[in-house]
Short mmCIF file of C-alpha atoms in Angstrom, two decimals:
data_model
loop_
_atom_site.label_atom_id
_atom_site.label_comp_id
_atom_site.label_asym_id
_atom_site.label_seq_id
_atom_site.Cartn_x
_atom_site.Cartn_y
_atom_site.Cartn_z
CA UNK A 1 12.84 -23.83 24.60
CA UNK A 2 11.83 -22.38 28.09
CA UNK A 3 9.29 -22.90 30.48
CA UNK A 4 7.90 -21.71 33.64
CA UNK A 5 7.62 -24.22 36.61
CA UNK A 6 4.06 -25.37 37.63
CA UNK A 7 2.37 -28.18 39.96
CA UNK A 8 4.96 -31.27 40.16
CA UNK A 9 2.67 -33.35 38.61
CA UNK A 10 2.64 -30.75 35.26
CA UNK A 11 6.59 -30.46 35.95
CA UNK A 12 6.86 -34.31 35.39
CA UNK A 13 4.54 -34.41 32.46
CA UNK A 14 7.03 -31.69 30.86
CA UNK A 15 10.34 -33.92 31.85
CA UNK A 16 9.12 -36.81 30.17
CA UNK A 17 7.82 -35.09 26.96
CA UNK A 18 11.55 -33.32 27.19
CA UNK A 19 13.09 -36.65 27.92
CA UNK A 20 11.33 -38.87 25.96
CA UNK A 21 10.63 -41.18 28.66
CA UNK A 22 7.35 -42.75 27.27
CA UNK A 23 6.52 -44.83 30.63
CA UNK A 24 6.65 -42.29 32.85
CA UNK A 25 4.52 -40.10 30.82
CA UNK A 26 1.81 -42.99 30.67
CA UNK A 27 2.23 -43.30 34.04
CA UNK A 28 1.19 -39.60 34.56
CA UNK A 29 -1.46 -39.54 31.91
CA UNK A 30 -3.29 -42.54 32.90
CA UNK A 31 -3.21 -41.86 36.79
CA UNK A 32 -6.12 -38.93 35.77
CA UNK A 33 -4.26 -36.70 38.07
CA UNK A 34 -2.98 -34.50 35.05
CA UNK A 35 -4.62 -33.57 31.90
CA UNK A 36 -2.88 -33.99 28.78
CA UNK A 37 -3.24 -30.31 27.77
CA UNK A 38 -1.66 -29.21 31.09
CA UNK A 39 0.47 -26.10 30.32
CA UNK A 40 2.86 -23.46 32.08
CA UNK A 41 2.30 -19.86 32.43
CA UNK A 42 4.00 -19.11 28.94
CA UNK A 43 1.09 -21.52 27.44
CA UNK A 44 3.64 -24.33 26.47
CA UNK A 45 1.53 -27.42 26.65
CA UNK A 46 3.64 -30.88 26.68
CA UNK A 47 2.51 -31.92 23.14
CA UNK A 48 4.66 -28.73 21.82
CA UNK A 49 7.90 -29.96 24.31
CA UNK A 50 7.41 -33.51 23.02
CA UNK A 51 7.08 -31.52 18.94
CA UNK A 52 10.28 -29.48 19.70
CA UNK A 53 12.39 -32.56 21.40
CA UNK A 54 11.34 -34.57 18.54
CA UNK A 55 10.24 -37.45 20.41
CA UNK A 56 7.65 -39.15 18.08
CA UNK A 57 5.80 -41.48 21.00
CA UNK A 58 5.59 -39.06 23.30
CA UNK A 59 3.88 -36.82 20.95
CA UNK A 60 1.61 -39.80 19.99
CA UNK A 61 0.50 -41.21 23.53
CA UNK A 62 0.13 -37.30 24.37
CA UNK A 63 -3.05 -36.98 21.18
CA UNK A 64 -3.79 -40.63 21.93
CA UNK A 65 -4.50 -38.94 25.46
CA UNK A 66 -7.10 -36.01 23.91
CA UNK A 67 -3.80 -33.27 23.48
CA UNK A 68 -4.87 -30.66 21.65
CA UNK A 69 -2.95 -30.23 17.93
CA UNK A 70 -3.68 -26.27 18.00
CA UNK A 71 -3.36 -25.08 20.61
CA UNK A 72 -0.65 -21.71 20.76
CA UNK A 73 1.53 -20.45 23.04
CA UNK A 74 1.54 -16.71 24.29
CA UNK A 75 3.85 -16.37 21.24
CA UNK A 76 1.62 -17.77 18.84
CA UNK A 77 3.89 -20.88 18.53
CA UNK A 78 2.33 -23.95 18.17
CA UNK A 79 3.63 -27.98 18.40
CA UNK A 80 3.33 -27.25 14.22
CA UNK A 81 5.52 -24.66 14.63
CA UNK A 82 8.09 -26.38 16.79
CA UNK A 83 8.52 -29.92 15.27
CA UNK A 84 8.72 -27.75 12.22
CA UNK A 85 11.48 -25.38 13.42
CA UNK A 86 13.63 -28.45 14.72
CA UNK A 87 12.86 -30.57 11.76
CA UNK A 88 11.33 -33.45 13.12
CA UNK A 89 9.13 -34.62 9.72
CA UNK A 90 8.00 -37.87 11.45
CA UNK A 91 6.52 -35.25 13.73
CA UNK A 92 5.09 -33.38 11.63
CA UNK A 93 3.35 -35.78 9.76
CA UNK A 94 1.83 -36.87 12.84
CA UNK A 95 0.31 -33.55 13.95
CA UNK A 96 -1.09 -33.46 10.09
CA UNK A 97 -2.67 -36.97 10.77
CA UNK A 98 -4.71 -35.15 13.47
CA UNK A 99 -5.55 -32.15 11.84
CA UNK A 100 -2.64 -29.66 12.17
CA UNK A 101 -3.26 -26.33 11.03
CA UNK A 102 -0.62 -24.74 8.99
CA UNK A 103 -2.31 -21.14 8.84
CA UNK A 104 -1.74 -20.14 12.84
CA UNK A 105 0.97 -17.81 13.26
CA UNK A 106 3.65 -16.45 15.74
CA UNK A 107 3.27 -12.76 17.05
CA UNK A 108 6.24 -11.83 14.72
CA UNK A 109 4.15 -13.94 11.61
CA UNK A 110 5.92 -16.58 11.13
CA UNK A 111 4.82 -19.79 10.80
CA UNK A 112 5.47 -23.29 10.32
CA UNK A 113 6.21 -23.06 6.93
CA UNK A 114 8.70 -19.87 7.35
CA UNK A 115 10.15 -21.86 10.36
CA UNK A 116 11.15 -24.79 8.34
CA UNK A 117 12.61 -22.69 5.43
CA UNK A 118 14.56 -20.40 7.56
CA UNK A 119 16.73 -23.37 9.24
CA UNK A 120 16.16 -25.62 5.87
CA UNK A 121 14.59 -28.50 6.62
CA UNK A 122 13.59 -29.35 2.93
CA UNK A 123 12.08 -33.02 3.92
CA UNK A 124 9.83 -30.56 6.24
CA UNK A 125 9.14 -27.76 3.55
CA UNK A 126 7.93 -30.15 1.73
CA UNK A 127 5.45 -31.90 3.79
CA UNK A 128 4.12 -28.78 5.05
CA UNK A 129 3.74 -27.49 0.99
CA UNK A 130 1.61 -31.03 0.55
CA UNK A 131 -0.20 -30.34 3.15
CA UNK A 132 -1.70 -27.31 2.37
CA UNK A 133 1.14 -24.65 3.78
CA UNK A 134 0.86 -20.97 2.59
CA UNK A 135 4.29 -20.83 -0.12
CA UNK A 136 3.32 -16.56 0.49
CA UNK A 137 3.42 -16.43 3.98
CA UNK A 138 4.92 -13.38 5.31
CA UNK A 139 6.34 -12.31 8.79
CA UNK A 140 5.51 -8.32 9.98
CA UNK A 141 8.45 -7.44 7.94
CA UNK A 142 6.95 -9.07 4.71
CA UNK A 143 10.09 -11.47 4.56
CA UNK A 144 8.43 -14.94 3.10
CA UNK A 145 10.06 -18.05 3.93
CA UNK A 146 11.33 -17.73 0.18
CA UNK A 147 13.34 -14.49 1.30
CA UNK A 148 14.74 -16.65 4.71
CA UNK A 149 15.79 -19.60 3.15
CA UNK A 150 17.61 -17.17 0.40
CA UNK A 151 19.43 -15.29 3.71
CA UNK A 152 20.42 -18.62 5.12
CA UNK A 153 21.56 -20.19 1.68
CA UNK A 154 19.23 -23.51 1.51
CA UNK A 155 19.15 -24.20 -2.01
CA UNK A 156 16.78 -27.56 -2.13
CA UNK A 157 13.96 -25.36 -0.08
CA UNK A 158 13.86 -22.98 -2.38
CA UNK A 159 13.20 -25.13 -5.37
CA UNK A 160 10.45 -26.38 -3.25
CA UNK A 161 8.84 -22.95 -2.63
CA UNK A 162 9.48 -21.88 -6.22
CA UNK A 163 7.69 -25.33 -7.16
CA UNK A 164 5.30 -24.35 -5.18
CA UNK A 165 4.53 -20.53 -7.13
CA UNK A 166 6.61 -18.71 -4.34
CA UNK A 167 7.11 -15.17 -5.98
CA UNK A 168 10.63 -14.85 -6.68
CA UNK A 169 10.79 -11.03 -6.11
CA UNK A 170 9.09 -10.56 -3.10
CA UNK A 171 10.82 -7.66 -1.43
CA UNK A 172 11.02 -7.03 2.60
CA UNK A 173 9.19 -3.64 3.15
CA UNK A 174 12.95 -2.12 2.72
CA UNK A 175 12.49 -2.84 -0.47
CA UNK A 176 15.48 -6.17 -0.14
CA UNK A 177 14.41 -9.17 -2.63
CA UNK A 178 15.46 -12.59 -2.12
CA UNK A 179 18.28 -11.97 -4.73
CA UNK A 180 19.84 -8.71 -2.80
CA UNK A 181 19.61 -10.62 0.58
CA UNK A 182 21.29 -13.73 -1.03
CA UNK A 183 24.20 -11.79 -2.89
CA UNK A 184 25.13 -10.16 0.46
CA UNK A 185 25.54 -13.49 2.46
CA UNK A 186 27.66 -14.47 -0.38
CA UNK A 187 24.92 -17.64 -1.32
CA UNK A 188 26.31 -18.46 -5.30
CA UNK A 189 24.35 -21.03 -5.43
CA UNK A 190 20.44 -19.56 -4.44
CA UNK A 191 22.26 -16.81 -6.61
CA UNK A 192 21.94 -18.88 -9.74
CA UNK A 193 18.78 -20.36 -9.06
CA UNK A 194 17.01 -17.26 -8.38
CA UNK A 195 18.39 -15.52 -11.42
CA UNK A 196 17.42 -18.66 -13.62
CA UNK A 197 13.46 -18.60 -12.08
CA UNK A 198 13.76 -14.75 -13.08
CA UNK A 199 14.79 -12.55 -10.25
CA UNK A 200 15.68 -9.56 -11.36
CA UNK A 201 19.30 -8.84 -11.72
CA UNK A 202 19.09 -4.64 -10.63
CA UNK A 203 16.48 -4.92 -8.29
CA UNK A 204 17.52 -2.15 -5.84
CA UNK A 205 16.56 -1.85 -1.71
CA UNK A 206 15.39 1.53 -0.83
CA UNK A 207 18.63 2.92 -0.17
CA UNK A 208 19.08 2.09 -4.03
CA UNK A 209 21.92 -0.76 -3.60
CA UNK A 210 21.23 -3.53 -5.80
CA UNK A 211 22.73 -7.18 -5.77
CA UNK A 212 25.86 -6.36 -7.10
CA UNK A 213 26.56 -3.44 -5.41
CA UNK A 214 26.44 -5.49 -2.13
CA UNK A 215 28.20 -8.31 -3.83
CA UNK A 216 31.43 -6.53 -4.75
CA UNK A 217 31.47 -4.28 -1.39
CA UNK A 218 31.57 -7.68 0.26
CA UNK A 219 33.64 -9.17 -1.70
CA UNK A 220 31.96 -12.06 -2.68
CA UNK A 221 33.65 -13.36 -6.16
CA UNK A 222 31.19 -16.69 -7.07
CA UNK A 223 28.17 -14.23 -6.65
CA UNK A 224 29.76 -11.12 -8.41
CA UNK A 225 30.61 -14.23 -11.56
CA UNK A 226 26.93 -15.72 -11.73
CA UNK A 227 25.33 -12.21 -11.56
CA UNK A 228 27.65 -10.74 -14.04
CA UNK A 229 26.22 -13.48 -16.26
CA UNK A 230 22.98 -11.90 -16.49
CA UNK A 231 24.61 -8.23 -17.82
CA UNK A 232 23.70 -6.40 -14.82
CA UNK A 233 23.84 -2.72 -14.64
CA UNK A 234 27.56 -1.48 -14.17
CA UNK A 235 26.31 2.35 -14.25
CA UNK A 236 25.32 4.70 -11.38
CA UNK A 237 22.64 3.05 -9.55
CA UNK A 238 19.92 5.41 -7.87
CA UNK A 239 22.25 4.96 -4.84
CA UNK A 240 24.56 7.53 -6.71
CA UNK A 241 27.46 4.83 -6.77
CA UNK A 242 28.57 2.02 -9.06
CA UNK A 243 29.41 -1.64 -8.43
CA UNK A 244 33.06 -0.79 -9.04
CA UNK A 245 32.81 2.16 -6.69
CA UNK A 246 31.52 -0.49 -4.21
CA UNK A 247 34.54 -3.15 -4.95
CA UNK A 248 37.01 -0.78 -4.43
CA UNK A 249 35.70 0.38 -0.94
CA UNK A 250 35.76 -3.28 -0.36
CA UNK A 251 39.22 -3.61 -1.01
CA UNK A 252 38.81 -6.96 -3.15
CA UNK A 253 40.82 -7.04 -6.17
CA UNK A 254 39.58 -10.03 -7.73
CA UNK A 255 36.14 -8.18 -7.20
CA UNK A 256 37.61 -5.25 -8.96
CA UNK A 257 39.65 -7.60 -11.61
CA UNK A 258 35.74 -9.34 -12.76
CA UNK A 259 33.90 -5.97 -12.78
CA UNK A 260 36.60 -3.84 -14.67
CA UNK A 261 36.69 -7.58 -17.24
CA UNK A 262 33.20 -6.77 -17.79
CA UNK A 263 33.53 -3.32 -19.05
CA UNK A 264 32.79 -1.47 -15.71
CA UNK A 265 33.90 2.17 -16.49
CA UNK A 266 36.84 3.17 -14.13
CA UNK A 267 36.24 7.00 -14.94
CA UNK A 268 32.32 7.09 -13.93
CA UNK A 269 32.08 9.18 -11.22
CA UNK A 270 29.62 8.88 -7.69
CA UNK A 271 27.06 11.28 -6.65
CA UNK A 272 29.99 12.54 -4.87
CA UNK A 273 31.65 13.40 -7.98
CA UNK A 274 34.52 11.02 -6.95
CA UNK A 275 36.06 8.53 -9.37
CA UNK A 276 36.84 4.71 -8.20
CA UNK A 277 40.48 5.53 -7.73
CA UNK A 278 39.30 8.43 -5.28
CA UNK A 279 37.91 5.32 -2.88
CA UNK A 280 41.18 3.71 -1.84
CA UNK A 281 44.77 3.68 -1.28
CA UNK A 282 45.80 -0.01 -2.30
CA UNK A 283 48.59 0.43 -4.70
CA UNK A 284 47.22 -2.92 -6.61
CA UNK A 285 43.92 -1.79 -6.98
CA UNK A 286 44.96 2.03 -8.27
CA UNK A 287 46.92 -0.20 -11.05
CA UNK A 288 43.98 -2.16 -12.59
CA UNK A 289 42.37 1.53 -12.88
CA UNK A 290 44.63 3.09 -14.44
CA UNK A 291 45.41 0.72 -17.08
CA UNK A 292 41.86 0.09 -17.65
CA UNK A 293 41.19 4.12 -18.03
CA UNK A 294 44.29 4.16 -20.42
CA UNK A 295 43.11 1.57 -22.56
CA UNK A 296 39.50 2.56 -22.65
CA UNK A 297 40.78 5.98 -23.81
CA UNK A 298 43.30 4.14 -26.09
#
């Protein structure tokens, strides 16, 4: 966290909030030479430095001291935000004691809530859900801090948010759900939860890739197993390709070994009118393709 340099006296107030050094920030408070709300040219007030540093005392003295809970900085961030972002839930719950808001948001959208999931701090999730926090908050992108805490793989905060009537499908405006984003970070687990709360299993992005298409081109076996369980579609997706097609490129055979297991068809061709075999060179791979086209002609 950054800020600009002002008057000494604001300077110190911002050291001691940063350092947690309660006295001296009495000291400063209660000399009336410096206002509690006293902020830099980027709008940071000490209350947020105190939030993101996660020093609880400081943050109390500086509301004991008339701080202002809502106030934002130029980016819309707010001490909510930041003792949200960092995980500080003793802070939190604080801020909430004097009337936190949870519906103020950053320039980009975000907010306290999609802070919290996106580094998954469940204890915070949770507070913030209690305490009124939006579950279908969305940044400009429409990704809702279901969709981040699916890219970053934080299981516990996303039972929270489904607990809490998060929509499971809720694409990105390209068109990527929670389940696509999760199967290409090679997340198993938020794989299998998603798919039990219903995510659907051929949801595609725009450019018509769906889970397992990114799965196998990445080569991420525990994914390509638990979505495999839900008899996805092994055909030609609307991206003119197959998930085998997409294993192959990626070069992983145990990727190419689970798909061709579960009846993908070696001999379906791309919108390119090339086969699976027409996608690499490894000798291994060519192998489990050819004996799978021999004995599904057999």
């Amino acid at each position: 966290m950054s800020f600009k340099k002002e008057t000494p006296l604001a300077n110190a107030v911002f050291w001691a909030a940063r350092k947690g050094n309660l006295a001296l920030l009495q000291l400063l408070l209660n000399s009336g030479r410096v206002d509690a709300d006293c902020k830099d040219s980027y709008g940071t007030t000490a209350l947020m430095v105190a939030s993101y540093s996660g020093h609880y005392e400081c943050a109390r003295e500086l509301i004991m001291q008339g701080a202002e809970i809502n106030l934002q900085r130029e980016t819309g961030s707010t001490a909510l935000f930041f003792a949200s972002q960092q995980g500080h839930n003793d802070i939190v719950k604080l801020l909430f004691e004097f009337g936190a808001s949870t519906d103020l948001q950053t320039k980009e959208g975000g907010t306290a809530l999609s802070a919290a999931a996106q580094h998954g701090h469940a204890k915070v999730v949770e507070t913030l859900l209690k305490n009124g926090a939006n579950a279908h908050d969305q940044l400009s992108d429409g990704a809702t801090p279901l969709f981040l805490a699916a890219q970053e793989g934080h299981v516990t905060v996303i039972r929270h948010l489904l607990a809490s009537g998060a929509k499971v499908n809720h694409p990105r405006e390209d068109g990527t759900a929670p389940l696509w984003m999760a199967a290409q970070m090679g997340h198993s687990e938020v794989v299998k939860v998603l798919l039990l709360r219903g995510a659907e299993r051929d949801a595609h992005r725009k450019d018509g890739s769906t889970a397992l298409f990114k799965a196998a081109y990445k080569g991420h076996t525990d994914v390509i197993e638990e979505l495999l369980k839900f008899s996805p579609s092994l055909g030609v997706l609307k991206n003119g390709s197959t998930a085998l097609h997409a294993a192959v490129m990626g070069g992983n055979i145990r990727s190419v070994v689970l798909l061709l297991a579960a009846n993908a068809d070696p001999v379906l061709t791309n919108k390119n009118n090339e086969l699976p075999r027409d996608l690499t060179q490894n000798e291994r791979i060519l192998r489990l393709l050819q004996t799978q086209a021999v004995n599904g002609s057999s």
